[in-house]
Short mmCIF file of C-alpha atoms and ligand atoms in Angstrom, two decimals:
data_model
loop_
_atom_site.label_atom_id
_atom_site.label_comp_id
_atom_site.label_asym_id
_atom_site.label_seq_id
_atom_site.Cartn_x
_atom_site.Cartn_y
_atom_site.Cartn_z
CA MET H 1 96.57 135.03 128.46
CA LYS H 2 93.99 133.19 126.50
CA ASN H 3 95.86 133.83 123.28
CA PHE H 4 99.07 132.77 124.90
CA LEU H 5 97.50 129.54 126.10
CA THR H 6 95.96 128.98 122.69
CA SER H 7 99.34 129.47 121.06
CA LEU H 8 100.90 127.15 123.57
CA PHE H 9 98.23 124.58 122.81
CA TYR H 10 98.87 124.72 119.09
CA PHE H 11 102.61 124.69 119.67
CA PHE H 12 102.36 121.40 121.55
CA LEU H 13 99.76 120.09 119.15
CA GLY H 14 102.07 120.82 116.24
CA LEU H 15 105.03 119.33 118.02
CA ASN H 16 103.05 116.22 118.79
CA LEU H 17 101.58 115.78 115.33
CA TYR H 18 104.56 116.54 113.14
CA GLY H 19 107.55 115.93 115.32
CA GLN H 20 107.02 113.27 117.92
CA SER H 21 104.23 110.99 116.84
CA SER H 22 104.10 107.83 118.88
CA THR H 23 105.87 105.30 116.70
CA ASN H 24 106.00 103.11 119.81
CA ILE H 25 102.21 102.65 119.65
CA ALA H 26 101.26 99.89 117.20
CA LYS H 27 98.66 100.90 114.64
CA THR H 28 96.48 98.72 112.45
CA ILE H 29 94.99 99.84 109.14
CA ARG H 30 91.68 98.53 107.84
CA VAL H 31 91.80 97.31 104.24
CA ASN H 32 89.30 95.69 101.91
CA TYR H 33 89.83 93.87 98.62
CA HIS H 34 87.79 94.02 95.42
CA PHE H 35 88.16 91.36 92.76
CA MET H 36 87.18 92.72 89.38
CA LEU H 37 85.65 89.90 87.32
CA LYS H 38 84.33 89.87 83.78
CA GLY H 39 80.57 90.09 83.39
CA ASN H 40 80.41 86.30 83.03
CA GLY H 41 82.26 85.76 86.30
CA THR H 42 85.61 84.65 84.86
CA GLY H 43 89.03 86.26 84.78
CA ASN H 44 89.87 86.53 88.47
CA PHE H 45 89.50 84.84 91.85
CA ASN H 46 85.90 84.29 92.86
CA GLU H 47 84.01 83.46 96.07
CA VAL H 48 84.95 79.77 95.90
CA THR H 49 87.84 79.11 93.50
CA ASP H 50 90.92 80.76 92.00
CA GLY H 51 89.12 81.01 88.65
CA ASP H 52 91.30 78.15 87.37
CA GLY H 53 89.79 75.12 89.09
CA ARG H 54 91.53 75.17 92.47
CA ILE H 55 89.54 75.53 95.68
CA TYR H 56 91.36 78.71 96.64
CA SER H 57 89.02 81.68 96.79
CA GLY H 58 89.55 85.40 96.63
CA TYR H 59 89.06 85.35 100.40
CA ASP H 60 91.95 82.88 100.72
CA TRP H 61 94.18 84.88 98.40
CA ALA H 62 93.40 88.21 100.08
CA ARG H 63 94.01 86.73 103.54
CA ASN H 64 97.36 85.42 102.36
CA GLN H 65 98.35 88.77 100.91
CA VAL H 66 97.42 90.65 104.09
CA LEU H 67 99.29 88.03 106.16
CA GLN H 68 102.41 88.47 104.01
CA MET H 69 102.15 92.26 104.12
CA ASN H 70 102.02 92.00 107.91
CA GLN H 71 105.10 89.77 107.88
CA GLN H 72 106.82 92.37 105.69
CA SER H 73 105.74 95.10 108.08
CA ASP H 74 107.10 93.10 111.01
CA GLN H 75 110.57 93.15 109.42
CA ASN H 76 113.02 95.93 108.78
CA ILE H 77 116.60 95.87 107.51
CA GLN H 78 119.55 98.26 107.49
CA MET H 79 119.28 100.92 104.81
CA LYS H 80 121.96 100.09 102.24
CA ILE H 81 122.73 103.58 100.96
CA PRO H 82 124.70 105.71 101.65
CA LEU H 83 127.22 102.90 102.01
CA GLY H 84 128.35 102.42 105.60
CA ASN H 85 125.52 104.46 107.15
CA THR H 86 124.65 103.67 110.75
CA LEU H 87 120.98 104.65 110.78
CA PRO H 88 119.08 102.62 113.37
CA VAL H 89 116.78 99.84 112.18
CA LEU H 90 113.49 100.58 113.91
CA ASP H 91 110.28 98.61 114.24
CA LYS H 92 107.74 99.78 111.68
CA ASN H 93 104.97 99.05 114.16
CA TYR H 94 102.05 99.25 111.74
CA ASN H 95 99.94 96.42 110.38
CA TYR H 96 96.85 95.65 108.32
CA VAL H 97 93.54 93.97 109.06
CA LEU H 98 91.29 92.56 106.35
CA ASP H 99 87.90 94.23 106.65
CA ALA H 100 85.96 92.71 103.73
CA VAL H 101 86.31 91.05 100.33
CA TYR H 102 84.09 91.94 97.37
CA PHE H 103 83.54 90.40 93.92
CA TRP H 104 82.22 92.54 91.08
CA ARG H 105 81.03 91.09 87.76
CA ASP H 106 81.13 93.94 85.28
CA ASP H 107 82.79 94.17 81.85
CA ASN H 108 83.10 97.92 82.33
CA THR H 109 85.35 97.65 85.37
CA TYR H 110 87.37 94.49 84.68
CA TYR H 111 90.56 96.07 83.39
CA TYR H 112 93.19 98.06 85.24
CA TYR H 113 92.59 101.18 83.16
CA GLN H 114 88.96 101.10 84.37
CA ALA H 115 89.89 100.81 88.05
CA ASP H 116 89.28 104.44 88.99
CA ASN H 117 85.76 104.07 87.70
CA ALA H 118 85.49 100.80 89.62
CA TYR H 119 86.35 102.61 92.85
CA THR H 120 83.73 105.27 92.12
CA LEU H 121 81.08 102.61 91.48
CA TYR H 122 82.00 99.90 93.96
CA GLY H 123 84.32 101.38 96.59
CA GLN H 124 83.18 100.49 100.12
CA ASP H 125 83.49 102.26 103.47
CA LYS H 126 85.30 105.12 101.77
CA GLY H 127 87.05 107.26 104.32
CA SER H 128 87.38 104.53 106.95
CA VAL H 129 88.76 101.53 105.03
CA MET H 130 91.54 101.63 102.44
CA ASN H 131 90.27 99.89 99.29
CA VAL H 132 92.39 97.58 97.11
CA LEU H 133 91.19 96.87 93.56
CA ILE H 134 92.51 93.69 91.93
CA ALA H 135 92.32 94.20 88.16
CA GLU H 136 93.93 92.83 85.03
CA THR H 137 95.91 94.11 82.06
CA THR H 138 95.94 92.21 78.78
CA GLY H 139 99.20 90.57 77.79
CA SER H 140 101.22 90.96 80.96
CA THR H 141 101.90 89.00 84.12
CA VAL H 142 103.87 91.80 85.76
CA VAL H 143 102.31 92.99 88.99
CA GLY H 144 102.20 96.72 89.48
CA GLY H 145 99.96 99.33 90.95
CA ALA H 146 99.18 102.90 91.80
CA ALA H 147 97.95 104.66 94.91
CA ASN H 148 95.30 107.33 94.96
CA ASN H 149 95.57 110.21 97.45
CA VAL H 150 98.85 110.15 99.35
CA SER H 151 98.00 113.12 101.57
CA ILE H 152 98.15 112.57 105.32
CA ALA H 153 96.38 115.84 106.13
CA ILE H 154 93.08 115.80 107.98
CA PRO H 155 90.46 116.51 105.29
CA VAL H 156 88.77 119.88 105.74
CA SER H 157 85.57 118.46 104.33
CA GLY H 158 84.47 115.27 102.70
CA LEU H 159 86.20 111.92 102.66
CA LEU H 160 89.80 110.97 102.27
CA ASN H 161 89.46 108.60 99.33
CA LYS H 162 92.32 106.19 99.78
CA TYR H 163 92.63 103.29 97.38
CA ILE H 164 95.14 101.20 95.51
CA LYS H 165 94.66 99.67 92.10
CA MET H 166 96.76 96.57 91.39
CA GLN H 167 97.26 94.90 88.03
CA ASN H 168 97.94 91.28 87.14
CA GLU H 169 97.94 89.77 90.63
CA TRP H 170 95.76 86.98 89.25
CA ASP H 171 98.00 86.48 86.20
CA ALA H 172 101.09 86.32 88.38
CA TYR H 173 99.39 83.75 90.62
CA LEU H 174 98.47 81.55 87.64
CA ASP H 175 101.92 82.07 86.14
CA GLN H 176 103.55 80.71 89.30
CA TRP H 177 101.32 77.64 89.34
CA ASN H 178 102.01 76.98 85.66
CA ASN H 179 105.76 77.55 85.76
CA LEU H 180 106.77 76.65 89.31
CA GLY H 181 104.02 74.29 90.35
CA TYR H 182 103.30 76.31 93.47
CA PHE H 183 102.28 79.79 94.56
CA SER H 184 104.26 82.01 96.92
CA GLY H 185 102.98 85.52 96.40
CA TRP H 186 105.68 87.16 98.54
CA ALA H 187 106.99 89.50 95.82
CA GLN H 188 103.46 90.44 94.76
CA SER H 189 102.56 91.19 98.38
CA LEU H 190 105.67 93.36 98.61
CA THR H 191 104.45 95.36 95.63
CA THR H 192 101.16 95.95 97.44
CA SER H 193 103.10 96.89 100.61
CA HIS H 194 104.92 99.47 98.48
CA GLU H 195 101.64 100.91 97.21
CA PHE H 196 100.37 101.10 100.79
CA GLY H 197 103.54 103.03 101.60
CA HIS H 198 102.25 105.65 99.14
CA LEU H 199 98.76 105.66 100.67
CA LEU H 200 100.39 106.16 104.05
CA GLY H 201 102.09 109.28 102.71
CA LEU H 202 105.52 108.21 101.41
CA ASN H 203 107.01 108.91 98.00
CA HIS H 204 109.84 107.10 96.17
CA THR H 205 113.23 108.05 97.61
CA VAL H 206 115.26 108.17 94.36
CA LEU H 207 112.56 108.08 91.66
CA TYR H 208 109.83 110.38 90.45
CA GLY H 209 106.31 109.54 91.54
CA SER H 210 105.82 107.89 88.17
CA GLY H 211 108.85 105.67 88.77
CA ALA H 212 111.31 107.36 86.39
CA PRO H 213 114.78 107.70 87.96
CA CYS H 214 115.57 111.16 89.38
CA PRO H 215 117.94 113.09 87.05
CA VAL H 216 121.42 113.35 88.53
CA GLY H 217 123.29 115.72 86.18
CA CYS H 218 125.92 113.30 84.97
CA PRO H 219 126.10 110.58 82.36
CA LEU H 220 125.60 107.08 83.68
CA ALA H 221 127.09 104.12 81.92
CA ASN H 222 124.24 101.88 82.97
CA TYR H 223 121.43 104.30 82.23
CA PRO H 224 122.35 107.31 80.04
CA ASN H 225 118.80 108.64 79.93
CA VAL H 226 118.84 110.01 83.48
CA GLN H 227 121.70 112.44 82.81
CA GLY H 228 119.42 115.54 82.82
CA SER H 229 120.15 118.42 85.14
CA ILE H 230 120.20 117.56 88.82
CA ASN H 231 116.73 117.59 90.29
CA TYR H 232 116.96 118.00 94.04
CA SER H 233 113.21 118.05 94.56
CA CYS H 234 112.77 114.65 92.92
CA GLY H 235 112.58 112.17 95.80
CA ASP H 236 110.67 111.95 99.05
CA ASN H 237 111.61 115.04 101.09
CA ILE H 238 112.39 112.71 103.98
CA THR H 239 115.60 113.92 105.55
CA ASP H 240 117.29 110.63 106.42
CA THR H 241 116.91 108.97 103.01
CA PRO H 242 119.65 109.96 100.54
CA THR H 243 118.77 111.58 97.22
CA ALA H 244 119.77 110.13 93.88
CA TRP H 245 122.32 112.93 93.58
CA ASP H 246 123.81 112.16 97.02
CA ILE H 247 124.54 108.65 95.85
CA THR H 248 125.68 109.29 92.29
CA SER H 249 128.02 112.04 93.45
CA SER H 250 129.48 109.69 96.05
CA ASN H 251 130.25 107.06 93.40
CA ASN H 252 131.50 109.49 90.74
CA CYS H 253 128.44 109.06 88.58
CA THR H 254 128.92 105.38 87.98
CA GLU H 255 125.66 104.07 89.42
CA HIS H 256 122.16 105.42 90.03
CA PRO H 257 120.43 104.16 93.21
CA GLY H 258 117.16 103.66 91.36
CA ILE H 259 118.64 101.40 88.65
CA PHE H 260 120.11 97.99 89.32
CA ASN H 261 123.66 97.84 87.95
CA ALA H 262 124.67 94.27 87.22
CA ALA H 263 128.34 95.25 86.88
CA THR H 264 128.50 96.10 90.60
CA ASN H 265 125.77 93.67 91.63
CA GLY H 266 123.70 96.67 92.71
CA LEU H 267 126.23 98.00 95.21
CA TYR H 268 124.50 101.41 95.32
CA PHE H 269 121.00 100.15 94.52
CA SER H 270 118.39 101.36 97.03
CA ASN H 271 116.85 98.63 99.18
CA ASN H 272 114.07 100.91 100.36
CA LEU H 273 110.49 99.64 100.33
CA MET H 274 109.60 102.86 98.54
CA ASP H 275 111.90 102.27 95.55
CA TYR H 276 111.76 99.52 92.95
CA SER H 277 114.11 97.08 94.62
CA ASN H 278 111.44 94.67 95.89
CA ASN H 279 112.96 95.04 99.33
CA LEU H 280 111.51 96.23 102.60
CA CYS H 281 113.74 98.77 104.33
CA LEU H 282 112.13 101.85 105.89
CA SER H 283 114.21 104.59 107.52
CA PRO H 284 113.41 106.02 110.98
CA ASN H 285 111.98 109.20 109.47
CA GLN H 286 109.85 107.29 106.98
CA ILE H 287 108.39 105.29 109.87
CA GLN H 288 107.89 108.51 111.81
CA TYR H 289 106.04 110.01 108.83
CA ILE H 290 103.72 107.00 108.49
CA HIS H 291 102.83 107.19 112.19
CA SER H 292 102.29 110.96 111.98
CA GLY H 293 99.86 110.30 109.14
CA LEU H 294 98.04 107.63 111.11
CA GLU H 295 97.54 110.20 113.87
CA LEU H 296 96.31 112.80 111.35
CA GLY H 297 94.23 112.19 108.23
CA ASN H 298 94.81 108.45 108.20
CA ARG H 299 93.58 108.06 111.77
CA ALA H 300 90.09 107.41 110.37
CA PHE H 301 91.44 104.20 108.80
CA THR H 302 92.81 102.67 112.01
CA SER H 303 91.09 99.77 113.73
CA CYS H 304 91.46 101.42 117.15
CA ASN H 305 89.42 104.34 115.81
CA ALA H 306 86.75 101.94 114.56
CA VAL H 307 86.13 100.45 118.01
CA ALA H 308 85.07 103.82 119.45
CA ASN H 309 81.40 103.59 118.41
CA ASP H 310 78.64 101.12 119.22
CA LEU H 311 77.57 98.63 116.56
CA SER H 312 74.31 96.71 116.15
CA LEU H 313 73.89 94.01 113.49
CA CYS H 314 71.24 91.55 112.39
CA ASP H 315 73.64 89.17 110.72
CA VAL H 316 77.36 88.70 110.43
CA GLY H 317 79.23 87.11 107.55
CA TYR H 318 80.78 87.52 104.14
CA PRO H 319 81.59 89.74 102.34
CA LYS H 320 82.54 91.34 105.66
CA VAL H 321 85.41 89.59 107.39
CA SER H 322 85.96 91.87 110.38
CA TYR H 323 83.61 93.92 112.52
CA PHE H 324 84.61 96.75 114.84
CA GLY H 325 82.72 98.43 117.65
CA LYS H 326 82.61 99.58 121.25
CA ASN H 327 79.51 97.73 122.48
CA ILE H 328 78.55 95.23 119.82
CA LEU H 329 75.12 93.63 119.61
CA VAL H 330 74.51 90.84 117.09
CA GLY H 331 71.34 88.99 116.15
CA ASN H 332 68.39 90.79 117.71
CA CYS H 333 66.43 90.71 114.47
CA GLY H 334 64.28 87.57 114.37
CA THR H 335 66.17 85.67 111.70
CA GLN H 336 69.06 83.50 112.79
CA SER H 337 72.58 84.65 111.99
CA ASP H 338 74.64 81.86 110.36
CA ILE H 339 78.38 81.55 110.01
CA THR H 340 78.88 78.78 107.50
CA ASN H 341 80.49 77.82 104.16
CA ARG H 342 84.09 78.27 105.37
CA GLU H 343 83.41 81.77 106.68
CA LYS H 344 86.01 83.11 109.12
CA ILE H 345 84.72 86.14 110.95
CA ASP H 346 86.53 88.35 113.46
CA ILE H 347 84.81 90.73 115.86
CA TYR H 348 86.93 93.46 117.47
CA TYR H 349 85.40 95.22 120.47
CA SER H 350 86.58 97.75 123.01
CA GLN H 351 83.86 97.29 125.66
CA SER H 352 81.36 94.44 125.21
CA VAL H 353 79.93 91.88 122.78
CA GLU H 354 76.43 90.37 122.98
CA LEU H 355 75.57 87.54 120.59
CA ASN H 356 72.00 86.30 120.13
CA ASN H 357 70.44 83.75 117.83
CA ILE H 358 73.68 82.84 116.08
CA GLU H 359 74.88 79.51 114.70
CA ILE H 360 78.49 78.66 113.83
CA ARG H 361 79.08 75.55 111.72
CA ALA H 362 82.05 73.19 112.03
CA ASP H 363 83.66 74.35 108.78
CA SER H 364 83.61 77.98 109.91
CA GLN H 365 84.86 80.11 112.74
CA LEU H 366 84.13 83.19 114.76
CA GLU H 367 86.82 84.95 116.75
CA ILE H 368 86.15 87.70 119.27
CA ILE H 369 89.10 89.98 119.98
CA PHE H 370 89.48 92.78 122.49
CA GLU H 371 90.98 95.94 121.02
CA PRO H 372 91.35 99.14 123.02
CA VAL H 373 90.45 102.51 121.50
CA CYS H 374 93.30 104.64 120.15
CA SER H 375 95.64 106.02 122.80
CA PHE H 376 97.10 108.67 120.49
ZN1 LIG R 401 105.59 103.56 93.83
#
């Protein structure tokens, strides 16, 4: 009987974790940003300015990117391919919260190719906050990135090191000011949203992990190099997103869904967040997979998980932006805690907050937000 009950337990556990995760429960992911500066403090956003004379700090830029990623997460659109499909357009129901912003002055970690080393040296709250490294590449203003560790499994031991390295965000920002006279950032934020899609467990739907189009076994007028033999395993293994072969066979090998074809105005071009379309569609099963992950190995990165333990602090303020705890006690340490110099601090609590000996200046703000512990 015990074995039977144990089996039953694991049956339901498995069903719950892999089949029916609660996509209806909103989940928030903690993220921090690292600006990689040159040793002399130039070459990126800093604590006060954009590194080019404007009073627009790395804090401001990171806040804007997280805000835009949340706007992108709050939207979904009909999947374009296969043409005429009637897949439902579901709420993604996941968001991000900015945990902290760091600035590192080190010539050995400034460039994108040095970013893995930067994470090893400077990564913060590994295993509970997803780290974003903002680095540069010489001679390019094209924003791109890579995600480290896309597994959603619960780690058997050790930490789940989840981080993204992004290149040329700063260059793209300056490029927009110089050429347009303003900064939007939407497309760059979408690229980061895409990289987070990887960290949350998703792969490209019609491309290899590296971004090369999946071979489809037929010559393509617009991209002859992807002829190859058909590779059915290239893609995302998500059942409701079509493969490159599904699409090319449906259009008689005239257009690959991973390559924009100007002749058809991209009729068969994937609009999935997880391809290179700079668009934001996610299918129901992709959303399901993200939520499954957030209930498994990625659970440790959710804000509702972070408000399960008590927290006691002497001082609050930058570089931390958000604090999380069950019963939170601030300022019982003798020295006064100051929130000043344009600091904007958020405290998320699930049970109580006690503030002592704290001063908040007019140019700054403190927000205290109730957040219940995870219900999944
Ligand atoms: Zn990608």
